[in-house]
mmCIF file of C-alpha atoms in Angstrom:
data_model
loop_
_atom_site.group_PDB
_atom_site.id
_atom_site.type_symbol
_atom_site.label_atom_id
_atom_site.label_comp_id
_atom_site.label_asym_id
_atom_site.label_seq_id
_atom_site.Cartn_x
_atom_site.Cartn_y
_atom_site.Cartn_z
ATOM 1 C CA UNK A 15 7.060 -31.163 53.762
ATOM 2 C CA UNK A 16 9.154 -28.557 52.155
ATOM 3 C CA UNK A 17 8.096 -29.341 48.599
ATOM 4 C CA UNK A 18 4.976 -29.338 49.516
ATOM 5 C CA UNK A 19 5.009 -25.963 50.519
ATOM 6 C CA UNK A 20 6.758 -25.248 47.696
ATOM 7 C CA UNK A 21 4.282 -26.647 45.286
ATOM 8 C CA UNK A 22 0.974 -25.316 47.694
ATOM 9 C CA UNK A 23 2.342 -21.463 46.892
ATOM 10 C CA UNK A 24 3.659 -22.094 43.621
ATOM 11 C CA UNK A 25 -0.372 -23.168 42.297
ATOM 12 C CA UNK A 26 -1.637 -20.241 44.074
ATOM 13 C CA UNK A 27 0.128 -17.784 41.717
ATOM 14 C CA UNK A 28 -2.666 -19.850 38.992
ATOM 15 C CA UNK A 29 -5.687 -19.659 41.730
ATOM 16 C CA UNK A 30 -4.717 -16.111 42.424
ATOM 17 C CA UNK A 31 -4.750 -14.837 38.565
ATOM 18 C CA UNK A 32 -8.164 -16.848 37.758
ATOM 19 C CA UNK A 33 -9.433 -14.943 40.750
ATOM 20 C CA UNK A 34 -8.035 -11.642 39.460
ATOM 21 C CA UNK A 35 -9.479 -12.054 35.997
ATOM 22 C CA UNK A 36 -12.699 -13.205 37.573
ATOM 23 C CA UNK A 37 -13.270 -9.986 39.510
ATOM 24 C CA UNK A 38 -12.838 -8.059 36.807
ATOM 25 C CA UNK A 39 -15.247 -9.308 34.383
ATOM 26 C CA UNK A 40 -17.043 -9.632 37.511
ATOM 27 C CA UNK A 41 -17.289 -5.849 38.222
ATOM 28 C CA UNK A 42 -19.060 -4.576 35.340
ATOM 29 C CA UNK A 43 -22.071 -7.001 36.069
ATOM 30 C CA UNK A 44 -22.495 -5.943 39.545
ATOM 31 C CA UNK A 45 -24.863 -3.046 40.052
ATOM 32 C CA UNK A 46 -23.191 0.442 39.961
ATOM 33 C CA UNK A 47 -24.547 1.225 43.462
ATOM 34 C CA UNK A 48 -22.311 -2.074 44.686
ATOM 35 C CA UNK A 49 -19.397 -1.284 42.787
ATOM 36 C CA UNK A 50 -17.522 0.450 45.097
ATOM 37 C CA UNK A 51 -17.798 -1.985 48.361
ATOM 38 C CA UNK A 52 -16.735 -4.376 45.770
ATOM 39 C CA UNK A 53 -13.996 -3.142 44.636
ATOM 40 C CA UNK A 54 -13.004 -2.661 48.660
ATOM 41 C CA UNK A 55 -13.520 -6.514 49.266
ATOM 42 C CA UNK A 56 -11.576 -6.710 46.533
ATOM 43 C CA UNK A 57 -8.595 -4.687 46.857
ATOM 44 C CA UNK A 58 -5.677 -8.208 47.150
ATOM 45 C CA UNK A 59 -7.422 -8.619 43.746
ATOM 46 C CA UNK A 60 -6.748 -4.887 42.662
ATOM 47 C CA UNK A 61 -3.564 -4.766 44.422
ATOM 48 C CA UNK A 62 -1.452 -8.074 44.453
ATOM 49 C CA UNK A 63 1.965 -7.406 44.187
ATOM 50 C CA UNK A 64 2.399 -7.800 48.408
ATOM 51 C CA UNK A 65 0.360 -11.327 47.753
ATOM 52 C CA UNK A 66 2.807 -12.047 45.557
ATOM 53 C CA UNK A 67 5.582 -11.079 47.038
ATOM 54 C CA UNK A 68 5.132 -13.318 50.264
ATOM 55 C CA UNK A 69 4.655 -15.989 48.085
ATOM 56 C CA UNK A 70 7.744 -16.044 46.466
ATOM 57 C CA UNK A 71 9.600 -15.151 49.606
ATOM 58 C CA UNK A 72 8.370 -18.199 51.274
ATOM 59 C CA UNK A 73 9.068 -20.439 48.117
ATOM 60 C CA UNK A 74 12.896 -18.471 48.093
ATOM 61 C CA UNK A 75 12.982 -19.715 52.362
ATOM 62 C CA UNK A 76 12.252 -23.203 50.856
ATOM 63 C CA UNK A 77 14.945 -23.400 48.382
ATOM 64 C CA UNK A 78 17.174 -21.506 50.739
ATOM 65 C CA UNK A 79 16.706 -24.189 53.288
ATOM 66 C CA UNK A 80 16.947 -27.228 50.876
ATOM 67 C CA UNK A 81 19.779 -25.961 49.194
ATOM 68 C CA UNK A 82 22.075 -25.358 52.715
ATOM 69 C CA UNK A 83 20.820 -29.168 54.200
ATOM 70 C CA UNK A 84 22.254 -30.067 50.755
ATOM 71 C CA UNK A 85 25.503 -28.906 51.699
ATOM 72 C CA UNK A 86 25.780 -25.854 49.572
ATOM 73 C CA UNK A 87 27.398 -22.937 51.982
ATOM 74 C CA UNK A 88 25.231 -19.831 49.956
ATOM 75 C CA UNK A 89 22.296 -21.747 50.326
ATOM 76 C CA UNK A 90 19.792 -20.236 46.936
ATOM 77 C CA UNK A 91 21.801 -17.161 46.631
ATOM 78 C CA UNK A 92 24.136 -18.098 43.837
ATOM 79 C CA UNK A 93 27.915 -16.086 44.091
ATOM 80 C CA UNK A 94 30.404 -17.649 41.205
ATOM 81 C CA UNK A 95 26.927 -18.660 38.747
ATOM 82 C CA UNK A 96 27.986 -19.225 35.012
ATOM 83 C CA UNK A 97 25.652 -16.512 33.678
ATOM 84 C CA UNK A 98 26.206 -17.867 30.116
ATOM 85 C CA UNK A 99 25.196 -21.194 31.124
ATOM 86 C CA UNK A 100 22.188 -19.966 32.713
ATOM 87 C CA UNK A 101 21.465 -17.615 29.705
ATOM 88 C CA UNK A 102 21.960 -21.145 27.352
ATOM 89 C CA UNK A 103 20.087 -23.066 29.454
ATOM 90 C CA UNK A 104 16.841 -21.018 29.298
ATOM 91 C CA UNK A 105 17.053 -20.486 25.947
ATOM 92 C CA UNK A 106 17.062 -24.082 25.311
ATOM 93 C CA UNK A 107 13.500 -24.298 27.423
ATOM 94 C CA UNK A 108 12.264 -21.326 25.571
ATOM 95 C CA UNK A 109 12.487 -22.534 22.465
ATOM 96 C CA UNK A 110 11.502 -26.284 23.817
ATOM 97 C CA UNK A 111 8.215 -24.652 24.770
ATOM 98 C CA UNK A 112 7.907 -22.065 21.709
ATOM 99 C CA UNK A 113 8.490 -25.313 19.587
ATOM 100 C CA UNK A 114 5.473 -27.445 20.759
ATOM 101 C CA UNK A 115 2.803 -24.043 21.228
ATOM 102 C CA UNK A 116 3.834 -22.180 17.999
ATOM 103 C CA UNK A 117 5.380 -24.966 15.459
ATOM 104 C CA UNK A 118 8.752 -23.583 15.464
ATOM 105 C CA UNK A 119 11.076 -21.727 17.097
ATOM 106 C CA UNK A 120 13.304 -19.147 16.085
ATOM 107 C CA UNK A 121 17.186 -19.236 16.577
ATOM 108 C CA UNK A 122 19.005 -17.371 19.386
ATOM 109 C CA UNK A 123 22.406 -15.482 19.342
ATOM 110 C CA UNK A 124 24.384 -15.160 22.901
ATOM 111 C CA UNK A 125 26.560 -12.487 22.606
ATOM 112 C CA UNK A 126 28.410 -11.481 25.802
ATOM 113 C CA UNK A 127 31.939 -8.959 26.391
ATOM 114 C CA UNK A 128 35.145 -9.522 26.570
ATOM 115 C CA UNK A 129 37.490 -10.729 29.421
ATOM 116 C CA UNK A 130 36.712 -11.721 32.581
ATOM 117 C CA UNK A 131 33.006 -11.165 33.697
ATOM 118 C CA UNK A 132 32.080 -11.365 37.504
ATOM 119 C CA UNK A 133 28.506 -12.486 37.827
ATOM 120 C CA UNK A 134 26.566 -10.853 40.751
ATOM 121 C CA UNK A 135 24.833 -12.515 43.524
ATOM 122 C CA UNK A 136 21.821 -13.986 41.974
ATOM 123 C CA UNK A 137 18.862 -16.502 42.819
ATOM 124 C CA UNK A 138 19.210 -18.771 39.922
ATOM 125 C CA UNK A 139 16.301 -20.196 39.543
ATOM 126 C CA UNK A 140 15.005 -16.952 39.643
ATOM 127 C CA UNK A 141 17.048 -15.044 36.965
ATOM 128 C CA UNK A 142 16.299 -18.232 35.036
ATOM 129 C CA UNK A 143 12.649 -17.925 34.861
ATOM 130 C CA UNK A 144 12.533 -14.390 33.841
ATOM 131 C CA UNK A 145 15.112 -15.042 30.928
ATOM 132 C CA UNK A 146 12.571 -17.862 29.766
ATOM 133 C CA UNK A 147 9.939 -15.250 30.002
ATOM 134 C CA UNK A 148 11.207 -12.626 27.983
ATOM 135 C CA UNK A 149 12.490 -15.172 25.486
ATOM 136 C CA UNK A 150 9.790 -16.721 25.059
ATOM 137 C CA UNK A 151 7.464 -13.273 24.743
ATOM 138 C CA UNK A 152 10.439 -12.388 21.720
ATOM 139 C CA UNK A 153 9.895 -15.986 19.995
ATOM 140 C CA UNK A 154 5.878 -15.332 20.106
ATOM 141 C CA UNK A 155 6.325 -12.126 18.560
ATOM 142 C CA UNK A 156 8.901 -12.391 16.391
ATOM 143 C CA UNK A 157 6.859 -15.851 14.674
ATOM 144 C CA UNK A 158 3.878 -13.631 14.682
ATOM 145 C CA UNK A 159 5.648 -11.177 12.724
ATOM 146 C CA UNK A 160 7.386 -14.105 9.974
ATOM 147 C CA UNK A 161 3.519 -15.486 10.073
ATOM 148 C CA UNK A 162 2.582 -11.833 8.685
ATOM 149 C CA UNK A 163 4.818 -12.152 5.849
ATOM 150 C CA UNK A 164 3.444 -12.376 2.050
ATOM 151 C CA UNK A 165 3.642 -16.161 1.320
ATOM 152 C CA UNK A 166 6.128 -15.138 -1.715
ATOM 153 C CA UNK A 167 8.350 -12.929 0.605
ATOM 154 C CA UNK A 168 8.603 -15.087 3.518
ATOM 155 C CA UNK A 169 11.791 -16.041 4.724
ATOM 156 C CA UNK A 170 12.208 -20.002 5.201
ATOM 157 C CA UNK A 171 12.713 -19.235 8.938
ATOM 158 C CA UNK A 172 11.993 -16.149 11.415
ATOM 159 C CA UNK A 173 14.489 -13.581 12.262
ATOM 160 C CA UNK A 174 17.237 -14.602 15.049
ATOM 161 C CA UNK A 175 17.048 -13.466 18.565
ATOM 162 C CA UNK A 176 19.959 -11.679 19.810
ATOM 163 C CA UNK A 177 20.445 -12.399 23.927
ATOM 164 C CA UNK A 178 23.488 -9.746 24.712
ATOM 165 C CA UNK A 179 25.296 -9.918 28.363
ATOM 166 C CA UNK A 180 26.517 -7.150 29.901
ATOM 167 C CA UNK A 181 27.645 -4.990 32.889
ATOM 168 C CA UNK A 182 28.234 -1.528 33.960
ATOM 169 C CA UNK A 183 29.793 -0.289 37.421
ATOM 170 C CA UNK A 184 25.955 -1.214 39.553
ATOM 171 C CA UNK A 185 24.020 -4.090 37.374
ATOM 172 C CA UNK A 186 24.548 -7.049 34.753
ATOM 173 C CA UNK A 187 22.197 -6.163 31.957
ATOM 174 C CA UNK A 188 20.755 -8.670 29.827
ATOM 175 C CA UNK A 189 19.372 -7.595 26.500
ATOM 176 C CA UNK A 190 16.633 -10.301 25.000
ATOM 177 C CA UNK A 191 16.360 -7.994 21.344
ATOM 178 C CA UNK A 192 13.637 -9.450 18.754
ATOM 179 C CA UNK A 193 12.402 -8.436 15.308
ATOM 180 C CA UNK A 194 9.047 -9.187 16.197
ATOM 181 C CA UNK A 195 5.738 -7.120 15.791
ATOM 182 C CA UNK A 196 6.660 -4.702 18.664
ATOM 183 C CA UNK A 197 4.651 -3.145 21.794
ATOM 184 C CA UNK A 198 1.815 -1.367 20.547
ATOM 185 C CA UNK A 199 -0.442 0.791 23.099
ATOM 186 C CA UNK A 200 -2.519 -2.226 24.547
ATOM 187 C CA UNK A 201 0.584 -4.485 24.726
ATOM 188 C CA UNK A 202 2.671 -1.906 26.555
ATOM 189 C CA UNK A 203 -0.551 -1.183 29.102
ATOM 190 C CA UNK A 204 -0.573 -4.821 29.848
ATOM 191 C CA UNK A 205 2.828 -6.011 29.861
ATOM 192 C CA UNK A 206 3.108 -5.450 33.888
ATOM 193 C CA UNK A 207 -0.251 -5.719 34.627
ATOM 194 C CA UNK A 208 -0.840 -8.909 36.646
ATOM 195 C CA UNK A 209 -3.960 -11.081 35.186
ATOM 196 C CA UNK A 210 -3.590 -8.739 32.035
ATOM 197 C CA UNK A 211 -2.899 -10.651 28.565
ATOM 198 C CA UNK A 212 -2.892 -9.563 24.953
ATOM 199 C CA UNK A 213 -2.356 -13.129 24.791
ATOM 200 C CA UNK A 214 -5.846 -15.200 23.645
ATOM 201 C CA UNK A 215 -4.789 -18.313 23.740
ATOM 202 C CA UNK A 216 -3.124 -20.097 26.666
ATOM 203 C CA UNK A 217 0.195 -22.158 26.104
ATOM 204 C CA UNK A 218 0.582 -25.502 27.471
ATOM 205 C CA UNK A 219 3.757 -26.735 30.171
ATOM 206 C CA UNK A 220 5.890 -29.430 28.463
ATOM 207 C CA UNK A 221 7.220 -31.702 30.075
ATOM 208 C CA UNK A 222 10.966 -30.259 29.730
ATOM 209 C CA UNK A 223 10.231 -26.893 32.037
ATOM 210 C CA UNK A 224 11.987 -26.256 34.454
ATOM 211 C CA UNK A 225 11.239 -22.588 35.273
ATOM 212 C CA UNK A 226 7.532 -22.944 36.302
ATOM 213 C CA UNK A 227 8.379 -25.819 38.678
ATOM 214 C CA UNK A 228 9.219 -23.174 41.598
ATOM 215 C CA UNK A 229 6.663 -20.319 40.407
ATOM 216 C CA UNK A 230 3.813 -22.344 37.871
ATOM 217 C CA UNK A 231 2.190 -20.105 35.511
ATOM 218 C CA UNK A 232 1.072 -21.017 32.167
ATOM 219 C CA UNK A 233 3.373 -19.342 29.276
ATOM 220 C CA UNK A 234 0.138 -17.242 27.487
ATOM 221 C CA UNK A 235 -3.043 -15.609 28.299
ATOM 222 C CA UNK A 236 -2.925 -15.616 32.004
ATOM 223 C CA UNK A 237 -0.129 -12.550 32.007
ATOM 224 C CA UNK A 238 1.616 -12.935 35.258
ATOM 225 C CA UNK A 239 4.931 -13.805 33.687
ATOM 226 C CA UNK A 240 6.310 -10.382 33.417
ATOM 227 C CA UNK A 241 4.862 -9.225 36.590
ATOM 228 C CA UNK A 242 6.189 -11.995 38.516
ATOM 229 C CA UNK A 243 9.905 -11.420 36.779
ATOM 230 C CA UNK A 244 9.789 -8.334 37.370
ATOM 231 C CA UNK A 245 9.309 -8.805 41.325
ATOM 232 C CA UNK A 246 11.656 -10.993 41.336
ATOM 233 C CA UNK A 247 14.437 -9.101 39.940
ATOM 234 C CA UNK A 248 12.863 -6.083 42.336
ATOM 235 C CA UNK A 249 13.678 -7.699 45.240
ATOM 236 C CA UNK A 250 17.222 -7.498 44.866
ATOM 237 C CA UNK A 251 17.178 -4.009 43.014
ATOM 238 C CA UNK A 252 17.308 -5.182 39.756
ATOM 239 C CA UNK A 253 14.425 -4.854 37.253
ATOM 240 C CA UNK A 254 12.713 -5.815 34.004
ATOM 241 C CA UNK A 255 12.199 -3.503 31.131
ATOM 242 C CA UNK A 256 10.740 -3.552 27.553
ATOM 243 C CA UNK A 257 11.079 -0.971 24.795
ATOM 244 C CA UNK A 258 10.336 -0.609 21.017
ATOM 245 C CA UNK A 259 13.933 -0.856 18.626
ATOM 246 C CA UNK A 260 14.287 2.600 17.052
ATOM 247 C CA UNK A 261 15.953 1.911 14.021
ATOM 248 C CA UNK A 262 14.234 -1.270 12.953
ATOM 249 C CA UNK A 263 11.090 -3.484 13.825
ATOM 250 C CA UNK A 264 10.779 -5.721 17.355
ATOM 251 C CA UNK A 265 11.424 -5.612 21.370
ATOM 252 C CA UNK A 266 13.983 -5.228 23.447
ATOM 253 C CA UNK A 267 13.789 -6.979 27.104
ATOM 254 C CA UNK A 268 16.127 -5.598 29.514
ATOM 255 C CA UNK A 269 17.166 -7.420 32.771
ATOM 256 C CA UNK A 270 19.082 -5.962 35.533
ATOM 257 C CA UNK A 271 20.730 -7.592 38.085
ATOM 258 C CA UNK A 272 21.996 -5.711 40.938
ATOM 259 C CA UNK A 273 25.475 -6.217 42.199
ATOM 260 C CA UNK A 274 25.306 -4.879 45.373
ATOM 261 C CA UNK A 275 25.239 -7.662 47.981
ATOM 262 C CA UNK A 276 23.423 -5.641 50.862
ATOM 263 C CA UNK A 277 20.707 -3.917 48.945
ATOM 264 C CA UNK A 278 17.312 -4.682 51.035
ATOM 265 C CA UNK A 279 14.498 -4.470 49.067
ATOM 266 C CA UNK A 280 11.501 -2.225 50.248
ATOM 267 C CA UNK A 281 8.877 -4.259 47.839
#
């Protein structure tokens, strides 16, 4: 029964952003005189990050529930988590996935501090599915970019990734840094915007995901991937980011993870 309400809300995030997309094409058909009530009828569509929200709160009481009549004492919430194993781990499915849409996928570079590194409270399969999603946005870029290349100045194989871990006093940062084609004004508009894709063409699941088995989305064109990461790091007071390099070409994807155990989140 669980997993079946598990897997009911986790195919409504794909109902939901069809919807979405459908209303606004939708809108500029209608009749300007009908545009408004529309738009009033429509305002989950307009505004659906409380729709969302709900649904991955009930998906996170699922797990929460599974995971304690399993016998672990934390239930979903994750204390002790090998960040660098989770950081490996969705690497490995990013470029699994990159692979089979694009034709290849570039390599990735871990990089973390030195010494002892206390990871924070964290929903794993959570903090998983966002690293997949901004590593797999830096592997689409940067091929895009290598794709761009003179055919006599191409390199055999696109630039690396670089996936640094990190923490400060508050928040584990990790940085997802690519030498791809960069944000430019209608990428940046859309990277948050639920429904909203620069993205044409939709990528297919593989069979080796793991990430969209708790929140299903497709990995292009729909654009709810860094909308839904986002929320989910926002729950806990942590957050997604994205920012042009300065001093050379590409992205950087910044997650924070917030250490404090008692923050309540007011999304």
């Amino acid at each position: 029964m669980v997993d079946d309400i598990m897997t009911r809300h986790g195919a409504s995030v794909d109902t939901f952003a069809d919807a979405a997309i459908a209303s606004r094409n939708m809108e500029f058909q209608i009749p300007q005189i009908l545009r408004k009530q529309f738009r009033t009828d429509a305002t989950i569509l307009q505004n659906p990050e409380p729709f969302l929200h709900s649904r991955l709160l009930i998906q996170l009481i699922c797990e929460h529930y599974v995971s304690l009549n399993k016998g672990k004492p934390t239930g979903a919430v994750s204390i002790d988590a090998d960040i660098l194993d989770i950081v490996d781990d969705a690497t490995t499915e990013a470029k699994h996935v990159a692979d089979a849409n694009l034709g290849i996928a570039p390599e990735v570079q871990i990089r973390s501090a030195d010494g002892p590194f206390v990871p924070p409270p964290i929903i794993r399969s959570w903090l998983h599915h966002a690293i997949v999603e901004v590593t797999k946005n830096a592997m689409m870029s940067t091929v895009e970019k290598w794709d761009e290349q003179p055919l006599h100045q191409k390199q055999s194989l696109p630039s690396n990734i670089l996936i640094d871990v990190s923490r400060d006093t508050d928040f584990m940062s990790i940085r997802v840094v690519d030498s791809g084609i960069g944000l430019n004004a209608d990428r940046s508009d859309k990277a948050f915007q639920f429904a909203a894709s620069s993205t044409q063409k939709r990528w297919d699941r593989i069979d080796e995901q793991q990430s969209y088995a708790a929140v299903r989305q497709p990995l292009g064109s729909l654009g709810v991937g860094l909308s839904l990461s986002n929320l989910m790091m926002k729950c806990f007071g942590g957050s997604v980011s994205l920012h042009n390099n300065q001093s050379e070409t590409g992205c950087t994807a910044t997650l924070r993870v917030n250490y404090n155990d008692d923050y309540k989140a007011l999304n």
